[in-house]
Coordinates of C-alpha atoms and ligand atoms in Angstrom, one line a residue:
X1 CA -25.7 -18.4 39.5
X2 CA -22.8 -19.3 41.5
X3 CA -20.7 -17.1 43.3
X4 CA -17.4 -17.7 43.5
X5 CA -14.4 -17.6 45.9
X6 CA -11.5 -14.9 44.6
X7 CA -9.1 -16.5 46.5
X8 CA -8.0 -19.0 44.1
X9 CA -7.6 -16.4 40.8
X10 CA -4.4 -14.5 42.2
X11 CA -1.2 -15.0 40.7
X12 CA 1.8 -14.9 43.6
X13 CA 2.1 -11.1 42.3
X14 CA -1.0 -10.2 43.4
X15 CA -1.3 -12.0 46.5
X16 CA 1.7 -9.9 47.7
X17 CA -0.2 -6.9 46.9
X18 CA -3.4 -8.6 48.4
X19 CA -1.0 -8.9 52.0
X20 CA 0.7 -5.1 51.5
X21 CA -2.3 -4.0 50.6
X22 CA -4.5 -5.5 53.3
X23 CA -1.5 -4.6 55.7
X24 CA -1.4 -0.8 55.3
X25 CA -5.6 -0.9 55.5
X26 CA -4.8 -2.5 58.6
X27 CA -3.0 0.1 60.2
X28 CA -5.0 2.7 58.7
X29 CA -8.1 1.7 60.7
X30 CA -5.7 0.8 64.0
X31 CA -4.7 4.5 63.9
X32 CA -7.5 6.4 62.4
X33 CA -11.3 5.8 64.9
X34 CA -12.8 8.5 64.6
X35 CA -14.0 11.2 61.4
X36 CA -11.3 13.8 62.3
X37 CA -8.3 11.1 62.5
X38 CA -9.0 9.8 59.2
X39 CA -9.2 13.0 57.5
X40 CA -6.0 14.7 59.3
X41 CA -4.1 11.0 57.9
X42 CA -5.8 11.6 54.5
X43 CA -4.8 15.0 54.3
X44 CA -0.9 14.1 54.5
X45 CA -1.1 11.5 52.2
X46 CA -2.4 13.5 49.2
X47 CA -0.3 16.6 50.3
X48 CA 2.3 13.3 49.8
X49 CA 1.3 12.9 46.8
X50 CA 0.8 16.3 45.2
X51 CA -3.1 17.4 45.8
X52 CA -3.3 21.0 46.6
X53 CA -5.7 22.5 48.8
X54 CA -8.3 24.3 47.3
X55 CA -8.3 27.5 49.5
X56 CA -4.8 28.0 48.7
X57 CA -5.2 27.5 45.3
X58 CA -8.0 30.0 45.2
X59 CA -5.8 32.4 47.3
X60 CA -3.2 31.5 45.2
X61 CA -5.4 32.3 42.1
X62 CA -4.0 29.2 40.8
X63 CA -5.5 27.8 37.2
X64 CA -6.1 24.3 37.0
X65 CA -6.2 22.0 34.3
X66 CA -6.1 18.4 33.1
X67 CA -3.5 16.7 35.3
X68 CA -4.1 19.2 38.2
X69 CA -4.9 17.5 42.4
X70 CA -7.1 19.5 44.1
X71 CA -8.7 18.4 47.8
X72 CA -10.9 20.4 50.1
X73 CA -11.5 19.4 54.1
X74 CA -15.0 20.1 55.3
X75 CA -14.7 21.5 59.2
X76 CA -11.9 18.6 60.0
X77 CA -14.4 15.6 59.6
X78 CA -14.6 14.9 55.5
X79 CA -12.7 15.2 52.2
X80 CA -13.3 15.7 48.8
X81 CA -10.5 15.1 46.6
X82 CA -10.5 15.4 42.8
X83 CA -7.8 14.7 40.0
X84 CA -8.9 16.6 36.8
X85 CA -8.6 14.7 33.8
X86 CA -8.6 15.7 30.0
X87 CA -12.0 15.2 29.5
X88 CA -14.4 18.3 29.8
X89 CA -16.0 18.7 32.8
X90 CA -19.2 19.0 31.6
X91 CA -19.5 15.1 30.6
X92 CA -19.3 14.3 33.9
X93 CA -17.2 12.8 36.5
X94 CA -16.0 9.7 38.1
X95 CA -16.8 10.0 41.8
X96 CA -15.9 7.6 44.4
X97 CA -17.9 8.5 48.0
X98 CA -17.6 6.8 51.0
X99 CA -18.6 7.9 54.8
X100 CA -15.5 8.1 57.6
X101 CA -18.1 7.9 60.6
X102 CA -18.4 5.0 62.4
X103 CA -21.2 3.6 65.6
X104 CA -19.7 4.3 68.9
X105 CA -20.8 6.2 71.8
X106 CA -20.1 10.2 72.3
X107 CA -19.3 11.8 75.9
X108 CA -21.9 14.1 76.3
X109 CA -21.5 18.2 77.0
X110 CA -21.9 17.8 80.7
X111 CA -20.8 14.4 81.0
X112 CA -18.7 13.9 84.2
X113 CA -20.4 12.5 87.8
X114 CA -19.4 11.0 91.1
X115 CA -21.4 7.6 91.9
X116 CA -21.1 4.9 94.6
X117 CA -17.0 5.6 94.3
X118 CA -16.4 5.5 90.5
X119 CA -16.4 8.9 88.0
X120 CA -17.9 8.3 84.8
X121 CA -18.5 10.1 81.8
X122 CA -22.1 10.0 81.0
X123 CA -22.7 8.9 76.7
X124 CA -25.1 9.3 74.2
X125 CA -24.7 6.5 71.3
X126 CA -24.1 8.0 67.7
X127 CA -25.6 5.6 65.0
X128 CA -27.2 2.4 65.3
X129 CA -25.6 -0.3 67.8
X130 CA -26.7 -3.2 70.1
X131 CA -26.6 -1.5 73.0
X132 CA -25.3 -5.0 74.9
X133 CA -22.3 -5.7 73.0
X134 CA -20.4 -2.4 74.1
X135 CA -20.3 -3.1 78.2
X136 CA -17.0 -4.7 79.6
X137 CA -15.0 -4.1 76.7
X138 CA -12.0 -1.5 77.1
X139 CA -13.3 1.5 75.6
X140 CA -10.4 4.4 74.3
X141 CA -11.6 8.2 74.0
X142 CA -10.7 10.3 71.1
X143 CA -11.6 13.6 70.2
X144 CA -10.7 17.2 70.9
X145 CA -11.3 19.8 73.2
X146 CA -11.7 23.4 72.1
X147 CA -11.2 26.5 74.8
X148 CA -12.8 29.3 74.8
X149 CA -9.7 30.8 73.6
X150 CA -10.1 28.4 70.6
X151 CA -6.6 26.6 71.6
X152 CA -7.7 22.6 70.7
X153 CA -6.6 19.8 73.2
X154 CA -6.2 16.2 71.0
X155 CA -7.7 13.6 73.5
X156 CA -5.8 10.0 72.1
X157 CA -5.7 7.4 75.1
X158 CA -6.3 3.7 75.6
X159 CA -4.6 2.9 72.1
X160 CA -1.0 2.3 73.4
X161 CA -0.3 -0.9 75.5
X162 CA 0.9 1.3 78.5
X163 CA -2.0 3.9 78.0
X164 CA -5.4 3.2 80.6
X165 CA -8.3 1.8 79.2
X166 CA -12.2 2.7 80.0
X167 CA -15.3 0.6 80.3
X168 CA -19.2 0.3 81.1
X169 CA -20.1 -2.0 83.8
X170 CA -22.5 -4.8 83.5
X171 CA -24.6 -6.5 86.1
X172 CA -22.4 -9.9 87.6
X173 CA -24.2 -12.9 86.0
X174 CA -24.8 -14.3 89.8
X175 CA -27.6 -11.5 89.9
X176 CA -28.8 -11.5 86.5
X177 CA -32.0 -13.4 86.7
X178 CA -34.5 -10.4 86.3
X179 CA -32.3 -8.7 83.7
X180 CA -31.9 -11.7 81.6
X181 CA -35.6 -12.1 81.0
X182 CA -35.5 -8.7 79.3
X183 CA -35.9 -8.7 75.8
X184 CA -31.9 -7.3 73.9
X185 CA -33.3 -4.1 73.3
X186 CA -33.4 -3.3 76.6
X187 CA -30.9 -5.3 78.4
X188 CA -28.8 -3.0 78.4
X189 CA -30.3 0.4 78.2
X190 CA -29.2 4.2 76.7
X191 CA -28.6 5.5 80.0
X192 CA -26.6 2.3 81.2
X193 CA -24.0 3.1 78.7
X194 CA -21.6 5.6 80.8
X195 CA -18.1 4.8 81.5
X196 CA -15.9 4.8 84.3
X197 CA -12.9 6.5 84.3
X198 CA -11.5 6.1 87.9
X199 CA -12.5 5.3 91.5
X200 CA -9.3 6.9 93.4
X201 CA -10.5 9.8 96.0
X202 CA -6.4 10.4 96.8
X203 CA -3.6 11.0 94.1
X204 CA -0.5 10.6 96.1
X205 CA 2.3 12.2 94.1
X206 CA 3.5 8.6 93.6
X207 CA 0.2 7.6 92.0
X208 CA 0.0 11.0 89.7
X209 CA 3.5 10.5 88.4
X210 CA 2.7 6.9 87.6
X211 CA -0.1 8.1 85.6
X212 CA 1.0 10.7 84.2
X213 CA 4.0 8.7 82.5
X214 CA 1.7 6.2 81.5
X215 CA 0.0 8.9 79.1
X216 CA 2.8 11.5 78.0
X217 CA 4.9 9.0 77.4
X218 CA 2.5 7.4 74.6
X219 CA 0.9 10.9 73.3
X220 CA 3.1 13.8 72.1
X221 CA 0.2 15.7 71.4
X222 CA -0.9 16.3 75.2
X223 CA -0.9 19.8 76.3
X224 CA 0.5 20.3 79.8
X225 CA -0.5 22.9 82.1
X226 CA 1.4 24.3 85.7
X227 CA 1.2 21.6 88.2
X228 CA -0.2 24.1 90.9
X229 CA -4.1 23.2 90.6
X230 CA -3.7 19.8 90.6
X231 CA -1.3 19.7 93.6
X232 CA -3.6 22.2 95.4
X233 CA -6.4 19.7 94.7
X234 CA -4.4 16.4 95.6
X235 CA -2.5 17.9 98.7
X236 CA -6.2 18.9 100.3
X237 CA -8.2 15.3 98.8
X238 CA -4.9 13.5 101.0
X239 CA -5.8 16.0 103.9
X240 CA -9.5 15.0 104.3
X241 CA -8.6 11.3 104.0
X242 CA -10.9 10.7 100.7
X243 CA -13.9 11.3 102.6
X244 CA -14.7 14.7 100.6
X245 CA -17.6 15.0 98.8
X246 CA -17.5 13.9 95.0
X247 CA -13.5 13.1 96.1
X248 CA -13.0 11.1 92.8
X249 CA -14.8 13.2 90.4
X250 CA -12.1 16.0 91.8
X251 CA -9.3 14.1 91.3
X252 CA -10.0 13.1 87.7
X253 CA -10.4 17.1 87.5
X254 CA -7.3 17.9 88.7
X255 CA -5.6 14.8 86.0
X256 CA -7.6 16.7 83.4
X257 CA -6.2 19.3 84.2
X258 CA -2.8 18.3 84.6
X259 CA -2.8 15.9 81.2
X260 CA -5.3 18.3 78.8
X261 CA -5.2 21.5 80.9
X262 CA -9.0 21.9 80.7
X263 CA -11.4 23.0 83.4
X264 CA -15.4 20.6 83.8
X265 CA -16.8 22.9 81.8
X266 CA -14.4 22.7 79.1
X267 CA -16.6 19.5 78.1
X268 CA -19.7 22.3 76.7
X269 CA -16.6 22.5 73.4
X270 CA -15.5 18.9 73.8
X271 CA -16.2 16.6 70.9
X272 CA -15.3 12.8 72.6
X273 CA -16.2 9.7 71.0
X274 CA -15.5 6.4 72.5
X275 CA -14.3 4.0 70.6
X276 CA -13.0 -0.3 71.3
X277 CA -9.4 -0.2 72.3
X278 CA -6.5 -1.5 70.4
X279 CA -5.4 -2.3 67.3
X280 CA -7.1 -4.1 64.4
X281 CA -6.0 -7.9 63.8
X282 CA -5.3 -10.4 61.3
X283 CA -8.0 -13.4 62.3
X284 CA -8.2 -17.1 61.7
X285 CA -5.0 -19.1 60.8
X286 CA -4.9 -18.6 58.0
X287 CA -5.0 -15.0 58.4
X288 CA -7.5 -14.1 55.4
X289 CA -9.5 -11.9 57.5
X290 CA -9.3 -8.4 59.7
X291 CA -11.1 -8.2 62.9
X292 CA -11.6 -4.3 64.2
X293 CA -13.1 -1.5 64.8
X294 CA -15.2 0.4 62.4
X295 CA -15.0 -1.4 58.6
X296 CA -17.9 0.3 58.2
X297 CA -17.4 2.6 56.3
X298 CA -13.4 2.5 56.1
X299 CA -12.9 -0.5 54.3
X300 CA -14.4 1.3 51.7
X301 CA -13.3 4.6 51.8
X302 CA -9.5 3.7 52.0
X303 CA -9.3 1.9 49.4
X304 CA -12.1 4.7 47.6
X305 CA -8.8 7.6 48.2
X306 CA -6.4 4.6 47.6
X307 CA -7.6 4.0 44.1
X308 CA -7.9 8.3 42.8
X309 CA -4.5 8.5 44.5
X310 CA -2.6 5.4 42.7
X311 CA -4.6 5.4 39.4
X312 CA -2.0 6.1 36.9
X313 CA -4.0 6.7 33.9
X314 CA -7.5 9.0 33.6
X315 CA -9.4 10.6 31.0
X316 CA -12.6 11.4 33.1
X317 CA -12.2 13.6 36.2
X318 CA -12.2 11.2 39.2
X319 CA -13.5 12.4 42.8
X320 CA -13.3 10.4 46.2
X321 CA -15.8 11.9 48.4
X322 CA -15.5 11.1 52.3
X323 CA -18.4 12.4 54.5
X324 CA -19.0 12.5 58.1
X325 CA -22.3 11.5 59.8
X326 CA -24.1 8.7 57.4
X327 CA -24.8 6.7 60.2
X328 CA -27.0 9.9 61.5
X329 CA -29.1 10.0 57.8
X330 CA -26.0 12.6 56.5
X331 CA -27.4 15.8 58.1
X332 CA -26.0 18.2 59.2
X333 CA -22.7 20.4 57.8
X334 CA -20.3 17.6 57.4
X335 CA -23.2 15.3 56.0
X336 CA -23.8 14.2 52.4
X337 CA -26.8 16.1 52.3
X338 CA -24.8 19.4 52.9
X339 CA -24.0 21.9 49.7
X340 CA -20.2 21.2 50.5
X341 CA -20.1 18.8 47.7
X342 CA -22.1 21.2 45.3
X343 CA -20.2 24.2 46.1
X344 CA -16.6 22.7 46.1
X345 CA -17.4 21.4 42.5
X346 CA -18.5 24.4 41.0
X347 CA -15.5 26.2 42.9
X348 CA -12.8 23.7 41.1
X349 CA -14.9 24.5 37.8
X350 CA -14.6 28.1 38.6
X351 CA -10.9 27.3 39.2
X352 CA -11.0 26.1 35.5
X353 CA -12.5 29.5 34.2
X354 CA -15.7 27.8 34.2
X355 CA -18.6 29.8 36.4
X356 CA -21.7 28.8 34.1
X357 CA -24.5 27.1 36.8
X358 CA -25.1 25.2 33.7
X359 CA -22.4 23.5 33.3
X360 CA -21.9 22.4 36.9
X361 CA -25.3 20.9 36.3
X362 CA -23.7 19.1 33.5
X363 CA -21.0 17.9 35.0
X364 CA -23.1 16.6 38.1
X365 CA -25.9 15.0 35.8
X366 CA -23.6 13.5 33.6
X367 CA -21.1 11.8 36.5
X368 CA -21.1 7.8 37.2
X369 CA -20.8 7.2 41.2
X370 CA -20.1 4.3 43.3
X371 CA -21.8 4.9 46.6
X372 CA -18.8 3.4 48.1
X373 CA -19.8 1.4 51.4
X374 CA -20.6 -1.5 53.2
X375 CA -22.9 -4.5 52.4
X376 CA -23.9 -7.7 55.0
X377 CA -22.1 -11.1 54.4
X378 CA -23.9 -14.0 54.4
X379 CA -23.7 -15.4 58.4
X380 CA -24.4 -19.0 58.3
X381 CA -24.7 -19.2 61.9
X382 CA -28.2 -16.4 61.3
X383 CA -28.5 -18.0 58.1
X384 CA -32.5 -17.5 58.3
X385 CA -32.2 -14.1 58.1
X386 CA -30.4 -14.2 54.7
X387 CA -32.1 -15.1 51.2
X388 CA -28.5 -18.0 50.6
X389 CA -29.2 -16.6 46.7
X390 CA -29.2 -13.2 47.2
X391 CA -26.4 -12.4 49.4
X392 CA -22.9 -11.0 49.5
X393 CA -20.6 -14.0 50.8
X394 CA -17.3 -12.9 52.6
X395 CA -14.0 -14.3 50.3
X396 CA -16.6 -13.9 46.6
X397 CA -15.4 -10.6 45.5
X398 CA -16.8 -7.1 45.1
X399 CA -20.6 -6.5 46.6
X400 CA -23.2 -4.3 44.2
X401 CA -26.7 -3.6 45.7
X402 CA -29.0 -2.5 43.3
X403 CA -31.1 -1.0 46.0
X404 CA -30.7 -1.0 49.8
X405 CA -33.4 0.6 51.9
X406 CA -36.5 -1.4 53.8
X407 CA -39.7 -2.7 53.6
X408 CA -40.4 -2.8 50.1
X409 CA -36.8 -0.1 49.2
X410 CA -38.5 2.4 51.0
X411 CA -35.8 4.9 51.0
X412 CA -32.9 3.5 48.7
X413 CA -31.9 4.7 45.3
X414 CA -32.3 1.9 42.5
X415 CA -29.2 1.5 39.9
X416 CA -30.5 1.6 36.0
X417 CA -30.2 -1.7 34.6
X418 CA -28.5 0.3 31.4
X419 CA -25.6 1.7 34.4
X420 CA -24.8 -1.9 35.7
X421 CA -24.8 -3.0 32.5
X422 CA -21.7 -0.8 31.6
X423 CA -20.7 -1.9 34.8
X424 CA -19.9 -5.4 34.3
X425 CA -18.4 -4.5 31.0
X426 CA -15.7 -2.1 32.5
X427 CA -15.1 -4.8 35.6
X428 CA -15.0 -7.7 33.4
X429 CA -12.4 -6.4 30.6
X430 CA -10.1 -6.1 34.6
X431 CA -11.2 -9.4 35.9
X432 CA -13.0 -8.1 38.9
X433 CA -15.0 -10.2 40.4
X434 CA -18.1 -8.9 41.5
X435 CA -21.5 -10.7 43.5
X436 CA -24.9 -8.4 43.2
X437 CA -26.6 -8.7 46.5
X438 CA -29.3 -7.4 48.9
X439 CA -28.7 -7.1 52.7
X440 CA -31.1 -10.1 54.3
X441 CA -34.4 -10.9 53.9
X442 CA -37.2 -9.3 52.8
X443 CA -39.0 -7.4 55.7
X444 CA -36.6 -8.5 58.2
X445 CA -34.8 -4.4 58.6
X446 CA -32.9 -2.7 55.8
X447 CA -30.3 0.1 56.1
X448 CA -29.6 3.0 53.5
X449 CA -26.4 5.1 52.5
X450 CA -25.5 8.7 50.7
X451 CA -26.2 6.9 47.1
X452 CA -29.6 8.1 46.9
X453 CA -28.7 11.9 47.7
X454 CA -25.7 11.8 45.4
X455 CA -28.6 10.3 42.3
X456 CA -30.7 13.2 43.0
X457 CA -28.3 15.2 40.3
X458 CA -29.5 12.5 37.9
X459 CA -26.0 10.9 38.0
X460 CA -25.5 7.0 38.0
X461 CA -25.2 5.7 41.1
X462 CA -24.8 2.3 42.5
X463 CA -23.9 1.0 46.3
X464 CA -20.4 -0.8 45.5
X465 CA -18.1 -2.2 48.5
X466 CA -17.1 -4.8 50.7
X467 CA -19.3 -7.6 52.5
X468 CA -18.6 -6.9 56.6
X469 CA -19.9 -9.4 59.6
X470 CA -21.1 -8.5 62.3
X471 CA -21.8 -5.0 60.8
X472 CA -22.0 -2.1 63.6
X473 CA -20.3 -4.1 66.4
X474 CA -17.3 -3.0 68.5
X475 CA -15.3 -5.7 66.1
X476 CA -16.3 -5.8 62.6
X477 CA -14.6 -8.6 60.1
X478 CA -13.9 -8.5 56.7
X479 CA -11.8 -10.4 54.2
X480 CA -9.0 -9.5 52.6
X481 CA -9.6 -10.8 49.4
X482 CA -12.9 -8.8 49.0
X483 CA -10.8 -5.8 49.9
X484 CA -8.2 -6.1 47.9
X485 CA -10.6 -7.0 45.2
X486 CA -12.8 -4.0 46.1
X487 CA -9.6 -1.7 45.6
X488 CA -9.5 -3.1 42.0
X489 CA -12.8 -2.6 41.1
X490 CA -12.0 1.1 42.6
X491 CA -9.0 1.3 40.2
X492 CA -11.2 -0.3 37.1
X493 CA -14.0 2.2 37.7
X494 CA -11.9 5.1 38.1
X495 CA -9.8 4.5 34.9
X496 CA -12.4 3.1 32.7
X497 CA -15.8 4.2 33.1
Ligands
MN501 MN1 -21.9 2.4 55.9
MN502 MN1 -23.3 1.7 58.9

């Protein structure tokens, strides 16, 4: 079977929503890095559009019914959204569920040291990367810092073209004889992944000022303490001439305190992840892809709250789950593997003057899913690691995997011939393209996603989303057609399954 470029299909209507549509995803994944940024920018837009939030509604003692928006956060870091439709409950939902966590390395809980004249802020990497393709890169941090007195610092800088950037060090290639004969895996090593974050012993007022404009003047969010510390601080480093001990560790100190007002061990609360600078771009010249930051997962899952939010007809409840931590196996409170999901359902039901257990395991066994996330494209450059026939090919639409997992599909769920049957029914009768694919070879690796925790309620469940190269690097591409085309198939799924 051929696959088939989507390109050539579009009428001139659709490719200006293909370029609008392409531009705002764009901008979405410029602004929103990290788990908490993309559910704060969800948030507003279905308050935008007329969700409620359930905790108010249950304060509220609001009723809901058929036409109703409900949405829930789970601790700042994932969504669930739902738009109840006229069908009952019990026959299930459609449910849309993509991750908002992305590779990238977190700042530690005691992260900050002095060495050989820099400061740096010692990492740990969060999900699977290649350790080598993260050093001399600028690096942004983003995140938040809680007090003890709960108040929250935002930490947003290296984004703006005025901010400061960060970055991890690698060995000059002059002197790289001995490290090049490692194998990747350990060219660059865990530990080797800190970043610097300044090598000044002195802040001269001048120096501070300049600073200091450089980053208030791109964030509004900064908090700003009294200037006395960090004078106190600078005015003594001038004194002894920079020849203190740990002189440039002190003066980042007193600029965190200055910018964020927060103290060394304000880092125990602090959760920092650091991230590629800059914005996302349009790449090649003919500008049909997107080169950024973290596709994976937010190419789905934008268009996954995209499609429940601009669907204008529904008979079946439709939900748009966005989780935190699949990269990590989705443990934890904010994973998929949480009761979040479980419990918010059965309190919209409840919401609905429906408490039975029953029925929520009804409405759970009898839902249709699309495990919304990523799949490989086909990389002719590695082409040996791909089976040509059984691959997703960037520009060819849609990508279903049957099964993910490794070695055999240890660990994936498997889609029922009978569910992708209906499938390509309710995609073809909207001209979706679609390509079925697995991610490479057999026995080369494998990689898994929430679809097989979500089919554990006996729902149907299939991994559904757009083809991504270079998956898990510092710049991820995709193409716009296979988003755009992946936001219809959303809409098709949503309305007619
Ligand atoms: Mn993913
Ligand atoms: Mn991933």
């Amino acid at each position: 079977m051929e696959k088939k470029t989507v390109w050539t299909k579009y009428n001139e209507k659709q490719l200006a929503e293909l370029n609008t549509f392409s531009e705002e995803y764009r901008k979405f994944i410029t602004e929103c890095k990290t788990e908490r940024e993309c559910t704060d920018f969800i948030v507003e837009e279905l308050e935008n559009a007329g969700f409620t939030e359930l905790q108010r509604a249950i304060k509220a003692g609001k009723k809901v019914k058929a036409g109703d928006k409900i949405y829930a956060v789970n601790k700042n870091k994932g969504i669930l959204a739902f738009r109840i439709g006229k069908t009952p409950m019990e026959e299930g939902m459609n449910i849309l569920g993509a991750h908002i966590d992305s590779p990238r390395l977190d700042v530690k809980q005691n992260p900050l040291y002095e060495d050989g004249g820099f400061a740096y802020l010692d990492t740990h990497y969060y999900g699977g990367i290649k350790k080598y393709q993260w050093v001399t890169i600028p690096l942004a941090i983003h995140g938040v810092v809680v007090k003890k007195d709960l108040t929250t610092t935002i930490i947003d800088l290296g984004e703006e073209e005025n901010d400061p950037v960060f970055f991890i060090s690698d060995l000059l290639i002059h002197l790289s004889a001995e490290q090049l004969e490692k194998k990747a895996s350990k060219v660059i090593e865990g530990e080797a992944l800190d970043i610097i974050i300044g090598s000044r012993p002195t802040l001269s007022t001048d120096a501070k000022d300049s600073a200091l404009k450089a980053v208030s003047g791109a964030r509004p969010t900064l908090t700003k303490s009294t200037k006395s510390s960090a004078a106190k601080n600078t005015k003594k480093n001038d004194e002894e001439d920079g020849n203190e001990k740990e002189a440039v560790k002190k003066s980042i100190l007193a600029l965190l305190k200055e910018y964020y007002d927060m103290e060394e061990e304000d880092f125990l609360s602090a959760e920092l992840e650091i991230v590629p600078a800059g914005p996302a771009r349009d790449c090649g010249f003919d500008r049909s892809m997107i080169l950024g930051y973290g596709h994976d997962d937010r190419v789905c899952a934008y268009p996954s709250f995209r499609a429940l939010v601009d669907a204008k007809t529904i008979s079946r409840t439709a939900c748009c789950i966005l989780v935190d931590k699949e990269e990590i196996g989705s443990v934890g409170a904010t994973g998929m593997q949480s009761l979040f999901f479980e419990n918010t359902v059965a309190e919209v039901l409840a919401l609905m003057g429906q408490t039975s257990e029953l029925l929520l395991r009804r409405c759970l066994a009898n839902s249709n899913m699309l495990s919304s996330d990523v799949s490989s494209a086909f990389d002719p450059t590695y082409a040996g690691s791909f089976d040509k026939k059984n691959v997703a090919y960037l520009g060819k639409g849609m990508v279903l995997n049957k099964f993910t997992g490794a070695r055999g599909k240890s660990g994936s769920n498997d889609a029922d011939a009978e569910y992708l049957g209906k499938l390509r029914a309710v995609f073809d009768k909207d001209d979706v393209s679609i390509q079925l694919a697995e991610l490479g070879k057999v026995d080369l690796g494998g990689g898994g996603t929430i679809a097989y925790i979500l089919a554990k309620y006996g729902m149907n469940v299939i991994d559904c989303g757009v083809a991504v190269l270079n998956m898990h690097a510092p710049a991820e591409v995709i193409s716009k057609a296979d988003l755009y085309e992946t936001y219809r198939g959303y809409l098709s799924f949503v309305k007619n399954m």
